[in-house]
Amino acid sequence: MIDETEKQQLNEIREEIDQIDAEIQALISRRADCAQKVADIKTKGGQVEAVFYRPEREAQVLRAVKARNKSLIPDDEMARLFREIMSVCLALEQPIKVAYLGPEGSFTHAGVIKQFGSSVHPLAVSSIEEVFEIVEKGDANYGLVPVENSTEGVVKQTQNELVTTPLKISGEVGLEIHHCLLSQQSSLEGIEKIVAHPQALGQCEQWLKNNAPRIALEPVESNALAAQMAQQDASLGAIASEAAAQLYSLNVLETHIEDRKDNTTKFWVIGSEATEPSGEDKTAMVLAMPNKAGSLLDVLSSFATRNISMTRIVSIPSTETKWDYLFFIDVDGHQKDANLAEAIQEVQQKTSFCKILGSFPVSPLN
Amino acid sequence: MIDETEKQQLNEIREEIDQIDAEIQALISRRADCAQKVADIKTKGGQVEAVFYRPEREAQVLRAVKARNKSLIPDDEMARLFREIMSVCLALEQPIKVAYLGPEGSFTHAGVIKQFGSSVHPLAVSSIEEVFEIVEKGDANYGLVPVENSTEGVVKQTQNELVTTPLKISGEVGLEIHHCLLSQQSSLEGIEKIVAHPQALGQCEQWLKNNAPRIALEPVESNALAAQMAQQDASLGAIASEAAAQLYSLNVLETHIEDRKDNTTKFWVIGSEATEPSGEDKTAMVLAMPNKAGSLLDVLSSFATRNISMTRIVSIPSTETKWDYLFFIDVDGHQKDANLAEAIQEVQQKTSFCKILGSFPVSPLN
């Protein structure tokens, strides 16, 4: 039990918290006034097309928040709070409409909130092509499209659209994928078999060994199918997302059963404006080159000799007859950096097709 | 275009924002230290069962935030920011696990976040009965159950469980329901018929008249069924939630098409602890009485003569043979208020069954 002295202490702490809250609120209010002043300057003379959302500026603010964080609150949680404060202030200047594809229930939606904060206006559409179309028409300010995920690899429609779209990549978002054990049962007892995509079974191997050593495992085509099967058969457990539990009315017996915790899906933000340097950026491009020995190596050397790191390379068969393959390459740096600009100029001479998809801030949010 | 003077002004405002952010962060950090001190006092001597989440305290903080809000940011948005700050600080003391039923995709999940903030640990289960079961067993700290919604009325399972559960109602959450027009089409052209639950058609009457005067309307059993039909027939439009668009891979042609904007679903938070008075509370109870003329009127007079407002009364047929009907009544005030305590004592003498379901803060969040 708490005695009288402690009760008194608790009251004093609560009064201190109330005082702190009042100060925080006064500051947030001042921040909103600043946002309003920015909007006034930008729209002076009726420039309705003024750009309010500045991905490079937001990335810088969030990086600064993480860098100076010495509190008990984890860096990413602190950054998320500021992400929300910025989102509310930005909405005062201009409501941001973001089109996205929602294949896995609320999963991609979570990516929109993570990148833009809760004051964003999300707009669900039913295909990746439509995300591009709606942003190109100007019916949404930005789009969020999946680039690759660890179970299904590269998302081809996104890559295909990027080759021809006039839009630019202006940001990246990573979302951790957590595997859950789902079932109609409310505990492991009563489960006779666990079904999942083979990669999911592999990613949860240790957990399954420790917690369900006697339960049979069976690989199926996808985790969504596994959840569907568990909905129809009470003796099954399925490995899938928490969103799938909602979709298929299953119980979540356990969350985070994956052995490694760095299993993520990557999204890109697409929009009509180029993004300025933020101090820590990436540049994405797509290239095609003459089909002769050494041509890829030659291209890559333009980056390597300038000490530019390549963070990703993916080749996909081209839908155009002119080339066999298209190469999607991400490198460190912004296309306005002198070093990278020079490399790009050189690469353009070595390739038969070279399109810069965009330079954008490395995501400050884990 | 922005000239040099304006550019300079923008830079100055950005510097001011950076300064404000640093101050906000220092204060949030101090708030986290306070939360830690509270936890230390509460767990002194190893009291692992100490109660950290105090619904009445949270309601008071949020009401204070709204009362002193004079900023450009709307009251509810400002309250939501503080809801998030409190959630992060509370998670440092104790992670809160909340069981909920997810019938409509991410809809109820949104209620959990609205009430507890994003740092909560949500736990999806597949029936209302299970929400109660899991909280009763102590596997979750709280549960969120639907009480009533404007299209389907009272949720019977919740009412039934409340009659027998040892748990108490410790909070209420309202979620606005927004109707959207969904279709495989990407515009109204091409839609030959719009299907929806009759109440949804009624609630969107004006919008339909103004925007789709020539399109046929057809009532169907539920909005979920309407969305399903639209998934199978490209000539249909459906009125349903944004969550349904994700579930059935449909485009959202328009959001917020309801004529009145106060269409909400109500949830109750259930937990094992009674909630202290917050200054603005409600008390919920369930009653049964002898089946004779005037007995309900007699009960209600115990409240009326004391100037206690009744905010809700619902009668449902009893599953017990002893009584014909059970009456669920919500009144203003806390059961610890002398006035209400006296009324309850009187009501207990007039009824054959009287169970107080809980006293809880009126929700400070719209």
XYZ file of C-alpha atoms in Angstrom:
732
model
C 0.000 0.000 0.000
C 0.978 3.596 -0.549
C 1.336 5.618 2.668
C 0.493 9.284 3.274
C 3.990 10.597 2.531
C 3.996 8.762 -0.789
C 0.522 10.025 -1.598
C 1.841 13.537 -1.010
C 4.840 12.820 -3.254
C 2.562 11.536 -6.013
C 0.453 14.683 -5.801
C 3.528 16.860 -6.122
C 4.735 14.938 -9.159
C 1.294 15.238 -10.745
C 1.353 18.993 -10.202
C 4.769 19.127 -11.838
C 3.402 17.149 -14.797
C 0.471 19.566 -15.124
C 2.919 22.462 -15.184
C 5.066 20.742 -17.817
C 1.987 20.009 -19.946
C 0.962 23.670 -19.891
C 4.445 24.664 -21.067
C 4.506 22.032 -23.811
C 1.121 23.205 -24.989
C 2.199 26.862 -25.121
C 5.199 25.838 -27.237
C 3.133 23.687 -29.621
C 0.826 26.653 -29.995
C 3.797 28.899 -30.872
C 4.959 26.265 -33.356
C 1.525 26.393 -35.023
C 1.825 30.180 -35.282
C 5.175 29.735 -37.038
C 3.614 27.265 -39.476
C 0.920 29.825 -40.210
C 3.545 32.494 -40.893
C 5.307 30.144 -43.315
C 2.010 29.531 -45.108
C 1.331 33.282 -45.316
C 4.692 33.955 -46.955
C 4.326 31.046 -49.366
C 0.806 31.944 -50.484
C 1.457 35.679 -50.722
C 0.014 36.840 -54.013
C -2.260 33.807 -54.230
C 0.254 31.105 -55.077
C -2.086 28.203 -54.432
C 0.413 25.760 -55.896
C 3.055 26.545 -53.272
C 4.863 23.515 -51.867
C 4.362 23.087 -48.124
C 5.556 19.573 -47.483
C 9.349 19.499 -47.575
C 10.634 15.937 -47.129
C 14.237 17.087 -46.645
C 13.258 19.549 -43.913
C 11.137 16.950 -42.078
C 14.004 14.443 -42.231
C 16.384 17.053 -40.790
C 14.018 17.888 -37.916
C 13.546 14.211 -37.014
C 17.280 13.529 -37.191
C 17.912 16.469 -34.855
C 15.271 15.124 -32.431
C 16.970 11.731 -32.338
C 20.450 13.210 -32.050
C 19.649 15.319 -29.002
C 17.428 12.718 -27.308
C 18.831 11.900 -23.875
C 15.477 11.033 -22.286
C 14.048 7.764 -20.999
C 11.889 7.672 -24.109
C 13.448 5.609 -26.920
C 14.749 7.655 -29.892
C 12.170 6.298 -32.317
C 9.263 6.952 -29.981
C 10.466 10.521 -29.413
C 10.781 10.982 -33.189
C 7.256 9.631 -33.628
C 5.889 12.258 -31.213
C 7.549 15.009 -33.267
C 6.315 13.358 -36.455
C 2.781 13.862 -35.032
C 3.406 17.452 -33.931
C 4.739 18.318 -37.406
C 1.813 16.554 -39.038
C -0.707 18.628 -37.059
C 1.151 21.875 -37.875
C 1.486 20.999 -41.561
C -2.236 20.265 -41.775
C -2.797 23.916 -40.779
C -0.814 25.006 -43.842
C -2.167 22.421 -46.251
C -3.909 19.051 -45.809
C -1.762 16.380 -47.476
C -3.613 13.725 -49.480
C -1.706 10.460 -49.939
C -2.850 7.651 -52.241
C -1.832 4.124 -51.296
C -2.499 0.508 -52.071
C -3.915 -1.534 -49.234
C -3.229 -5.178 -50.066
C -2.710 -6.366 -46.503
C -5.473 -4.677 -44.595
C -4.184 -1.818 -42.542
C -0.527 -2.582 -43.209
C 0.267 -0.038 -45.953
C -1.994 2.443 -44.198
C 0.391 2.160 -41.249
C 3.201 3.175 -43.636
C 1.288 6.312 -44.649
C 0.835 7.309 -40.980
C 4.466 6.507 -40.202
C 5.709 8.779 -42.986
C 3.173 11.617 -42.847
C 1.697 11.436 -39.317
C -1.942 11.000 -38.313
C -3.158 14.302 -39.739
C -2.615 13.079 -43.295
C -5.596 12.304 -45.545
C -5.069 8.745 -46.753
C -6.761 7.634 -49.945
C -7.046 3.902 -50.556
C -6.975 2.738 -54.163
C -7.009 -0.747 -55.580
C -3.858 -1.008 -57.686
C -0.318 0.305 -57.869
C -1.033 1.698 -61.336
C -3.836 3.786 -59.852
C -1.586 5.208 -57.147
C 0.632 6.604 -59.928
C -2.338 7.738 -62.009
C -4.010 9.656 -59.167
C -0.807 11.447 -58.171
C -0.020 12.251 -61.820
C -3.477 13.786 -62.231
C -2.945 15.837 -59.077
C -5.864 14.249 -57.203
C -3.434 13.311 -54.421
C -0.263 15.161 -53.354
C 1.745 11.980 -52.876
C 1.546 8.245 -53.317
C 3.018 5.415 -51.276
C 4.043 2.338 -53.257
C 5.689 -0.891 -52.097
C 9.199 -1.433 -53.491
C 10.192 -4.760 -52.048
C 9.450 -7.031 -49.150
C 11.397 -9.842 -47.655
C 8.935 -12.621 -48.451
C 7.918 -11.687 -51.968
C 10.936 -9.713 -53.166
C 10.728 -6.848 -55.633
C 7.294 -5.476 -56.519
C 7.295 -5.532 -60.324
C 4.360 -3.190 -60.987
C 6.073 -0.442 -59.010
C 9.323 -0.864 -60.937
C 7.460 -0.877 -64.263
C 5.531 2.285 -63.471
C 8.704 4.053 -62.357
C 10.282 3.608 -65.802
C 7.697 5.825 -67.505
C 6.161 8.077 -64.837
C 6.971 11.784 -64.749
C 6.769 11.541 -60.913
C 9.808 11.552 -58.658
C 10.661 9.475 -55.623
C 10.692 11.859 -52.665
C 11.053 9.558 -49.683
C 11.422 6.029 -48.358
C 9.605 4.258 -45.512
C 10.441 0.917 -43.978
C 7.847 -1.084 -42.047
C 8.838 -3.973 -39.838
C 6.959 -7.140 -40.491
C 5.994 -9.063 -37.401
C 4.841 -12.611 -37.631
C 2.064 -13.726 -35.299
C 0.667 -17.140 -34.519
C -3.053 -17.065 -35.313
C -5.743 -19.646 -34.665
C -9.360 -20.141 -33.693
C -7.927 -21.742 -30.549
C -7.034 -19.493 -27.667
C -3.864 -21.414 -26.761
C -1.343 -23.754 -28.426
C -3.210 -26.753 -27.046
C -5.680 -27.989 -29.616
C -3.496 -26.924 -32.543
C -2.460 -29.951 -34.577
C -0.644 -28.276 -37.439
C 0.878 -24.882 -38.191
C 0.662 -23.606 -41.783
C 2.564 -20.691 -43.369
C 4.607 -19.532 -46.355
C 7.921 -21.480 -46.336
C 9.894 -18.279 -45.700
C 7.724 -17.439 -42.704
C 8.237 -20.955 -41.322
C 11.960 -20.426 -41.763
C 11.903 -17.000 -40.139
C 10.171 -18.397 -37.043
C 12.165 -21.625 -36.821
C 13.658 -21.047 -33.355
C 10.398 -19.919 -31.838
C 8.576 -22.951 -33.254
C 11.303 -25.297 -31.986
C 11.098 -23.827 -28.478
C 7.350 -23.408 -28.193
C 5.701 -25.947 -30.470
C 8.185 -28.809 -30.830
C 5.476 -31.442 -31.247
C 3.209 -29.598 -33.690
C 3.445 -30.511 -37.397
C 4.492 -27.754 -39.846
C 3.196 -27.406 -43.390
C 4.311 -24.881 -46.017
C 1.532 -23.242 -48.057
C 1.513 -20.645 -50.830
C 1.148 -17.484 -48.745
C 0.577 -16.371 -45.184
C -2.792 -14.936 -46.219
C -3.821 -18.367 -47.462
C -2.600 -19.877 -44.191
C -4.840 -17.503 -42.225
C -7.771 -18.332 -44.484
C -7.181 -22.061 -43.896
C -7.097 -21.513 -40.122
C -10.405 -19.692 -40.375
C -11.952 -22.816 -41.860
C -10.179 -25.417 -39.720
C -9.984 -25.014 -35.944
C -7.152 -27.556 -35.634
C -4.782 -25.278 -37.578
C -2.464 -22.516 -36.486
C -1.286 -19.983 -39.078
C 1.714 -17.668 -39.158
C 0.596 -14.295 -40.503
C 0.296 -10.610 -39.657
C -1.856 -9.058 -36.943
C -3.877 -7.484 -39.765
C -4.679 -10.982 -41.052
C -6.069 -11.879 -37.616
C -8.579 -9.095 -38.039
C -9.390 -9.967 -41.616
C -10.023 -13.613 -40.863
C -11.377 -13.273 -37.294
C -8.626 -15.316 -35.666
C -7.070 -15.036 -32.228
C -3.531 -13.715 -31.923
C -1.857 -16.336 -29.701
C 1.544 -14.691 -29.877
C 3.105 -11.689 -31.607
C 6.726 -11.146 -32.754
C 7.517 -14.836 -33.186
C 10.122 -14.140 -35.889
C 13.682 -15.053 -34.879
C 15.258 -11.969 -36.442
C 13.631 -8.634 -35.799
C 14.821 -6.816 -38.928
C 12.277 -8.162 -41.359
C 10.957 -5.128 -43.250
C 8.926 -4.044 -46.234
C 10.153 -0.988 -48.086
C 7.933 1.713 -49.613
C 8.704 4.755 -51.700
C 6.896 8.069 -51.595
C 6.203 9.443 -55.084
C 5.267 13.022 -55.894
C 5.594 15.687 -58.559
C 8.276 17.789 -56.845
C 11.995 17.097 -56.671
C 13.375 16.978 -53.130
C 16.280 19.181 -52.024
C 19.337 17.706 -50.258
C 18.790 16.869 -46.564
C 22.414 16.064 -45.747
C 21.887 12.302 -45.831
C 20.254 11.199 -49.050
C 19.897 8.432 -51.564
C 19.418 8.610 -55.314
C 17.497 5.976 -57.265
C 17.839 5.413 -60.990
C 16.933 2.945 -63.699
C 19.379 2.033 -66.442
C 19.535 -0.083 -69.576
C 22.710 -0.801 -71.455
C 24.069 -2.500 -74.566
C 23.994 -6.257 -74.115
C 27.729 -6.840 -74.168
C 30.182 -8.286 -71.676
C 31.397 -5.878 -69.025
C 28.882 -3.085 -69.658
C 27.313 -3.299 -66.183
C 30.735 -3.435 -64.573
C 31.743 -0.374 -66.553
C 28.704 1.549 -65.292
C 29.277 0.536 -61.687
C 32.876 1.673 -61.862
C 31.643 5.256 -62.455
C 30.302 5.166 -58.899
C 33.013 3.067 -57.302
C 35.895 5.232 -58.492
C 34.190 8.226 -56.876
C 33.660 6.429 -53.581
C 29.892 6.415 -54.050
C 28.317 3.413 -52.320
C 25.643 1.459 -54.110
C 22.956 0.449 -51.603
C 20.797 -1.677 -53.873
C 20.824 -3.209 -57.348
C 17.940 -5.134 -58.873
C 17.603 -6.318 -62.450
C 14.260 -7.082 -64.024
C 13.498 -8.282 -67.540
C 12.471 -5.302 -69.648
C 8.975 -5.075 -71.095
C 10.426 -3.090 -73.991
C 11.979 -5.087 -76.802
C 14.934 -2.697 -77.100
C 16.654 -3.988 -73.953
C 16.929 -7.334 -72.250
C 17.142 -6.045 -68.702
C 16.525 -2.934 -66.705
C 18.756 -2.230 -63.708
C 17.353 -0.387 -60.703
C 20.216 1.093 -58.752
C 20.207 3.100 -55.506
C 23.339 4.981 -54.491
C 24.269 7.128 -51.514
C 24.070 10.891 -52.012
C 21.939 13.529 -53.726
C 22.025 14.193 -57.473
C 22.938 17.803 -56.637
C 26.150 16.637 -54.909
C 28.975 17.541 -57.326
C 30.539 14.102 -56.999
C 27.349 12.190 -57.778
C 26.309 14.636 -60.529
C 29.603 13.913 -62.283
C 29.127 10.150 -61.923
C 25.605 10.380 -63.318
C 26.823 12.379 -66.306
C 29.377 9.665 -67.032
C 26.809 6.875 -66.579
C 24.484 8.588 -69.051
C 27.150 8.252 -71.708
C 27.704 4.571 -70.956
C 24.025 3.535 -71.024
C 21.347 3.372 -73.691
C 18.716 4.462 -71.152
C 19.231 6.326 -67.896
C 16.451 7.845 -65.838
C 17.014 9.404 -62.432
C 13.985 8.388 -60.366
C 14.697 10.849 -57.599
C 16.945 11.913 -54.730
C 15.373 11.633 -51.285
C 16.308 11.653 -47.576
C 17.432 8.421 -45.953
C 14.519 7.633 -43.623
C 15.131 8.992 -40.108
C 12.527 6.572 -38.703
C 13.215 2.941 -37.956
C 8.060 33.248 -56.607
C 9.609 33.854 -53.233
C 12.128 36.717 -53.168
C 15.325 37.029 -51.132
C 13.702 38.911 -48.221
C 11.057 36.209 -47.937
C 13.663 33.488 -48.129
C 15.428 35.178 -45.231
C 12.138 35.369 -43.311
C 11.484 31.674 -43.917
C 14.947 30.833 -42.602
C 14.334 32.853 -39.464
C 10.996 31.129 -38.839
C 12.635 27.724 -39.341
C 15.297 28.628 -36.786
C 12.562 29.640 -34.362
C 10.804 26.303 -34.963
C 14.069 24.438 -34.288
C 14.415 26.320 -31.008
C 10.799 25.545 -30.034
C 11.305 21.858 -30.868
C 14.363 21.660 -28.620
C 12.344 23.163 -25.750
C 9.380 20.847 -26.322
C 11.732 17.885 -26.343
C 13.380 18.914 -23.069
C 9.948 19.182 -21.458
C 8.761 15.801 -22.777
C 11.972 14.354 -21.397
C 11.219 15.899 -17.968
C 7.691 14.500 -18.167
C 9.148 11.024 -18.762
C 11.338 11.461 -15.660
C 8.197 12.288 -13.657
C 6.471 9.170 -14.973
C 9.485 7.161 -13.880
C 9.317 8.668 -10.368
C 5.625 7.736 -10.159
C 6.462 4.173 -11.159
C 9.238 4.010 -8.546
C 6.872 5.060 -5.763
C 4.158 2.684 -6.896
C 6.418 -0.350 -7.203
C 8.359 0.316 -4.006
C 8.489 -2.950 -2.109
C 7.887 -4.934 -5.275
C 4.183 -4.278 -5.784
C 4.008 -5.674 -9.294
C 0.220 -5.390 -9.276
C 0.291 -1.609 -8.857
C -2.189 0.273 -11.037
C -0.503 2.696 -13.439
C -3.255 3.558 -15.856
C -5.676 5.968 -14.223
C -8.591 6.746 -16.564
C -9.867 9.588 -14.364
C -6.449 11.261 -14.304
C -6.049 10.957 -18.088
C -9.514 12.432 -18.641
C -8.629 15.372 -16.370
C -5.375 16.052 -18.211
C -7.081 15.992 -21.612
C -9.908 18.231 -20.414
C -7.362 20.723 -19.103
C -5.544 20.650 -22.464
C -8.767 21.430 -24.309
C -9.833 24.104 -21.827
C -6.614 26.098 -22.134
C -6.217 25.609 -25.877
C -6.111 28.977 -27.612
C -3.908 27.894 -30.492
C -4.590 27.541 -34.214
C -4.696 23.786 -33.679
C -8.245 22.463 -33.144
C -8.989 21.324 -29.547
C -9.352 17.665 -30.474
C -6.114 17.588 -32.435
C -4.273 19.213 -29.524
C -5.815 16.654 -27.142
C -4.717 13.852 -29.474
C -1.094 15.091 -29.322
C -1.221 14.949 -25.513
C -2.939 11.553 -25.688
C 0.184 10.388 -27.578
C 2.628 12.027 -25.170
C 0.854 10.402 -22.197
C 0.798 7.059 -23.980
C 4.563 7.146 -24.525
C 5.195 8.121 -20.883
C 2.791 5.483 -19.553
C 4.518 2.792 -21.609
C 7.698 3.614 -19.629
C 5.833 2.743 -16.411
C 3.917 -0.240 -17.745
C 2.992 -1.450 -21.226
C -0.818 -1.592 -21.443
C -2.300 -4.602 -23.232
C -5.801 -4.088 -24.612
C -7.947 -6.887 -26.061
C -10.454 -5.935 -28.739
C -12.723 -7.383 -31.337
C -11.912 -6.453 -34.892
C -15.070 -7.054 -36.941
C -14.612 -4.179 -39.365
C -10.965 -4.328 -40.282
C -9.029 -1.617 -38.568
C -12.090 0.166 -37.221
C -12.116 -1.051 -33.603
C -8.332 -0.931 -33.616
C -8.700 2.807 -34.259
C -10.816 2.972 -31.082
C -8.032 1.335 -29.057
C -5.493 3.891 -30.338
C -7.911 6.751 -29.760
C -8.424 5.778 -26.114
C -4.948 4.529 -25.168
C -2.619 6.182 -27.713
C -0.213 4.497 -30.125
C 2.079 3.021 -27.464
C -0.626 0.575 -26.365
C -0.267 -3.145 -27.125
C -3.447 -4.111 -28.959
C -4.519 -7.742 -28.908
C -7.044 -8.821 -31.539
C -9.434 -11.613 -30.546
C -12.312 -13.125 -32.467
C -15.377 -12.635 -30.252
C -16.778 -10.285 -27.635
C -16.955 -13.182 -25.162
C -13.214 -13.674 -25.569
C -12.476 -10.013 -24.889
C -14.154 -10.462 -21.494
C -12.487 -13.838 -20.884
C -8.966 -12.579 -21.608
C -9.339 -9.519 -19.368
C -10.904 -11.626 -16.597
C -7.944 -14.029 -16.735
C -5.560 -11.074 -16.547
C -3.970 -11.789 -19.955
C -4.858 -8.233 -20.977
C -5.140 -5.126 -18.766
C -8.238 -3.842 -20.507
C -10.749 -4.735 -23.168
C -12.609 -2.579 -25.676
C -16.120 -3.755 -26.538
C -18.735 -2.188 -28.828
C -21.863 -0.989 -27.012
C -24.010 0.361 -29.795
C -23.776 1.765 -33.250
C -26.126 3.833 -35.251
C -26.817 1.318 -38.002
C -27.129 -1.887 -36.002
C -28.212 -0.575 -32.589
C -27.287 -2.218 -29.305
C -24.669 -4.973 -29.333
C -26.388 -7.828 -27.489
C -23.343 -9.952 -26.666
C -21.727 -7.044 -24.861
C -24.866 -6.387 -22.801
C -25.186 -10.099 -21.953
C -21.581 -10.399 -20.809
C -21.879 -7.277 -18.668
C -24.667 -8.858 -16.592
C -22.382 -11.561 -15.199
C -18.787 -10.306 -15.529
C -16.809 -9.269 -12.440
C -15.169 -6.593 -14.627
C -16.050 -2.907 -14.443
C -16.594 -0.321 -17.132
C -13.760 2.166 -16.823
C -14.164 4.369 -19.871
C -16.096 5.183 -23.013
C -14.880 5.901 -26.553
C -16.906 7.195 -29.466
C -15.774 6.704 -33.050
C -17.289 8.650 -35.899
C -18.479 6.548 -38.770
C -17.802 7.991 -42.176
C -19.494 6.632 -45.238
C -17.506 6.405 -48.454
C -18.513 5.674 -52.008
C -16.544 2.629 -53.183
C -16.285 1.018 -56.600
C -13.967 -0.687 -59.048
C -14.528 2.401 -61.198
C -12.329 5.392 -60.566
C -15.138 7.942 -61.092
C -18.938 8.079 -60.903
C -19.125 7.524 -64.642
C -19.570 3.844 -65.336
C -21.509 3.227 -62.121
C -25.026 2.047 -62.934
C -26.306 1.314 -59.445
C -25.338 2.162 -55.860
C -25.972 -0.500 -53.198
C -25.914 -0.082 -49.386
C -27.747 -0.807 -46.133
C -31.024 1.166 -46.166
C -29.879 3.305 -43.235
C -26.664 4.192 -45.053
C -28.675 5.164 -48.150
C -30.814 7.341 -45.902
C -27.826 8.910 -44.197
C -26.298 9.899 -47.554
C -29.521 11.013 -49.231
C -28.538 14.626 -49.869
C -25.126 13.727 -51.210
C -26.628 11.134 -53.561
C -29.259 13.596 -54.767
C -26.631 16.238 -55.530
C -23.925 14.024 -56.973
C -25.584 10.948 -58.450
C -29.151 12.000 -59.325
C -29.407 9.587 -62.265
C -27.890 6.498 -60.653
C -30.275 3.796 -59.345
C -30.161 2.977 -55.609
C -30.724 -0.474 -54.132
C -30.910 -1.378 -50.431
C -29.032 -4.533 -49.377
C -28.543 -6.295 -46.046
C -25.325 -4.620 -44.892
C -22.673 -2.226 -46.121
C -20.123 -5.039 -45.982
C -22.286 -7.076 -48.367
C -22.585 -3.997 -50.607
C -18.786 -3.740 -50.800
C -18.531 -7.443 -51.554
C -21.058 -7.062 -54.380
C -19.104 -4.141 -55.829
C -15.984 -6.291 -55.785
C -17.746 -8.769 -58.062
C -19.583 -6.318 -60.294
C -17.766 -3.339 -61.813
C -21.037 -1.565 -62.641
C -21.851 -1.160 -58.928
C -20.987 1.495 -56.392
C -21.203 0.657 -52.682
C -21.567 2.851 -49.617
C -19.267 1.503 -46.911
C -16.301 2.373 -44.711
C -12.762 3.153 -45.855
C -11.730 -0.101 -44.132
C -14.107 -1.996 -46.442
C -12.321 -0.461 -49.436
C -9.120 -2.112 -48.255
C -10.797 -5.423 -47.461
C -12.471 -5.670 -50.848
C -9.844 -3.888 -52.967
C -12.132 -1.097 -54.104
C -11.399 2.519 -54.944
C -12.561 5.225 -52.576
C -14.318 7.672 -54.920
C -15.403 9.982 -52.123
C -15.176 10.084 -48.331
C -17.553 11.692 -45.799
C -20.629 11.458 -47.985
C -22.981 11.247 -44.970
C -25.312 14.227 -44.617
C -24.979 14.463 -40.836
C -21.523 14.252 -39.377
C -22.437 12.923 -35.903
C -22.825 9.277 -36.800
C -20.837 7.363 -34.149
C -20.202 3.927 -32.712
C -19.786 3.716 -28.964
C -17.333 1.445 -27.147
C -16.747 0.744 -23.481
C -13.406 0.036 -21.840
C -13.628 -2.859 -19.372
C -11.069 -3.665 -16.680
C -10.701 -5.115 -13.223
C -10.228 -1.830 -11.330
C -12.898 0.658 -10.308
C -12.261 4.196 -11.576
C -12.139 7.174 -9.221
C -14.204 10.328 -9.883
C -12.780 12.621 -12.593
C -15.186 15.516 -12.040
C -17.351 14.679 -15.045
C -18.490 11.075 -14.962
C -21.183 8.641 -15.940
C -22.422 5.551 -14.132
C -23.814 2.532 -15.965
C -26.036 -0.088 -14.361
C -28.280 -2.991 -15.268
C -31.601 -3.530 -13.508
C -34.479 -6.012 -13.437
C -37.752 -5.407 -11.658
C -41.030 -7.029 -10.813
C -43.258 -7.178 -13.871
C -45.941 -4.811 -12.690
C -47.296 -1.519 -13.942
C -45.330 1.538 -12.899
C -42.236 -0.250 -11.573
C -39.855 1.271 -14.164
C -41.347 4.706 -13.604
C -40.853 4.256 -9.866
C -37.172 3.411 -10.389
C -36.572 6.345 -12.693
C -38.127 8.722 -10.180
C -35.312 7.898 -7.731
C -32.941 9.627 -10.184
C -35.285 12.368 -11.371
C -36.178 13.629 -7.894
C -32.469 14.073 -7.210
C -31.866 15.953 -10.458
C -29.747 13.133 -11.856
C -29.959 13.015 -15.660
C -30.376 9.705 -17.389
C -28.268 9.680 -20.562
C -29.350 6.323 -21.959
C -31.899 3.583 -21.356
C -32.057 0.321 -23.284
C -34.210 -2.692 -22.519
C -33.328 -6.157 -23.762
C -35.208 -9.413 -23.250
C -33.577 -11.329 -20.408
C -31.926 -14.692 -21.031
C -32.800 -15.631 -17.443
C -36.326 -16.946 -16.862
C -36.694 -14.946 -13.661
C -37.206 -11.607 -15.433
C -38.794 -10.549 -18.674
C -36.534 -7.630 -19.382
C -33.219 -6.175 -18.318
C -32.808 -2.412 -18.341
C -29.415 -0.876 -19.074
C -29.341 2.633 -17.692
C -26.583 5.282 -17.816
C -26.848 8.307 -15.554
C -24.702 11.401 -15.027
C -22.346 11.336 -12.049
C -20.058 8.960 -10.157
C -21.333 6.313 -7.736
C -19.180 7.947 -5.045
C -21.151 11.208 -5.389
C -23.372 11.379 -2.273
C -26.439 12.235 -4.330
C -26.065 9.337 -6.755
C -25.043 6.908 -4.001
C -28.311 7.670 -2.233
C -30.320 7.187 -5.423
C -28.622 3.865 -6.097
C -29.392 2.670 -2.584
C -33.051 3.492 -3.132
C -33.084 1.817 -6.575
C -31.632 -1.341 -5.086
C -34.680 -1.623 -2.831
C -37.068 -1.125 -5.726
C -35.514 -3.703 -8.061
C -35.143 -7.482 -8.014
C -31.691 -7.197 -9.611
C -29.358 -4.216 -9.616
C -25.748 -4.325 -10.712
C -23.569 -1.236 -11.028
C -21.446 -1.800 -14.133
C -19.047 0.997 -13.348
C -18.487 4.739 -13.032
C -16.189 6.262 -15.640
C -15.111 9.623 -17.072
C -17.195 11.200 -19.811
C -14.886 10.938 -22.836
C -12.846 14.117 -23.313
C -12.186 13.174 -26.951
C -14.649 13.742 -29.770
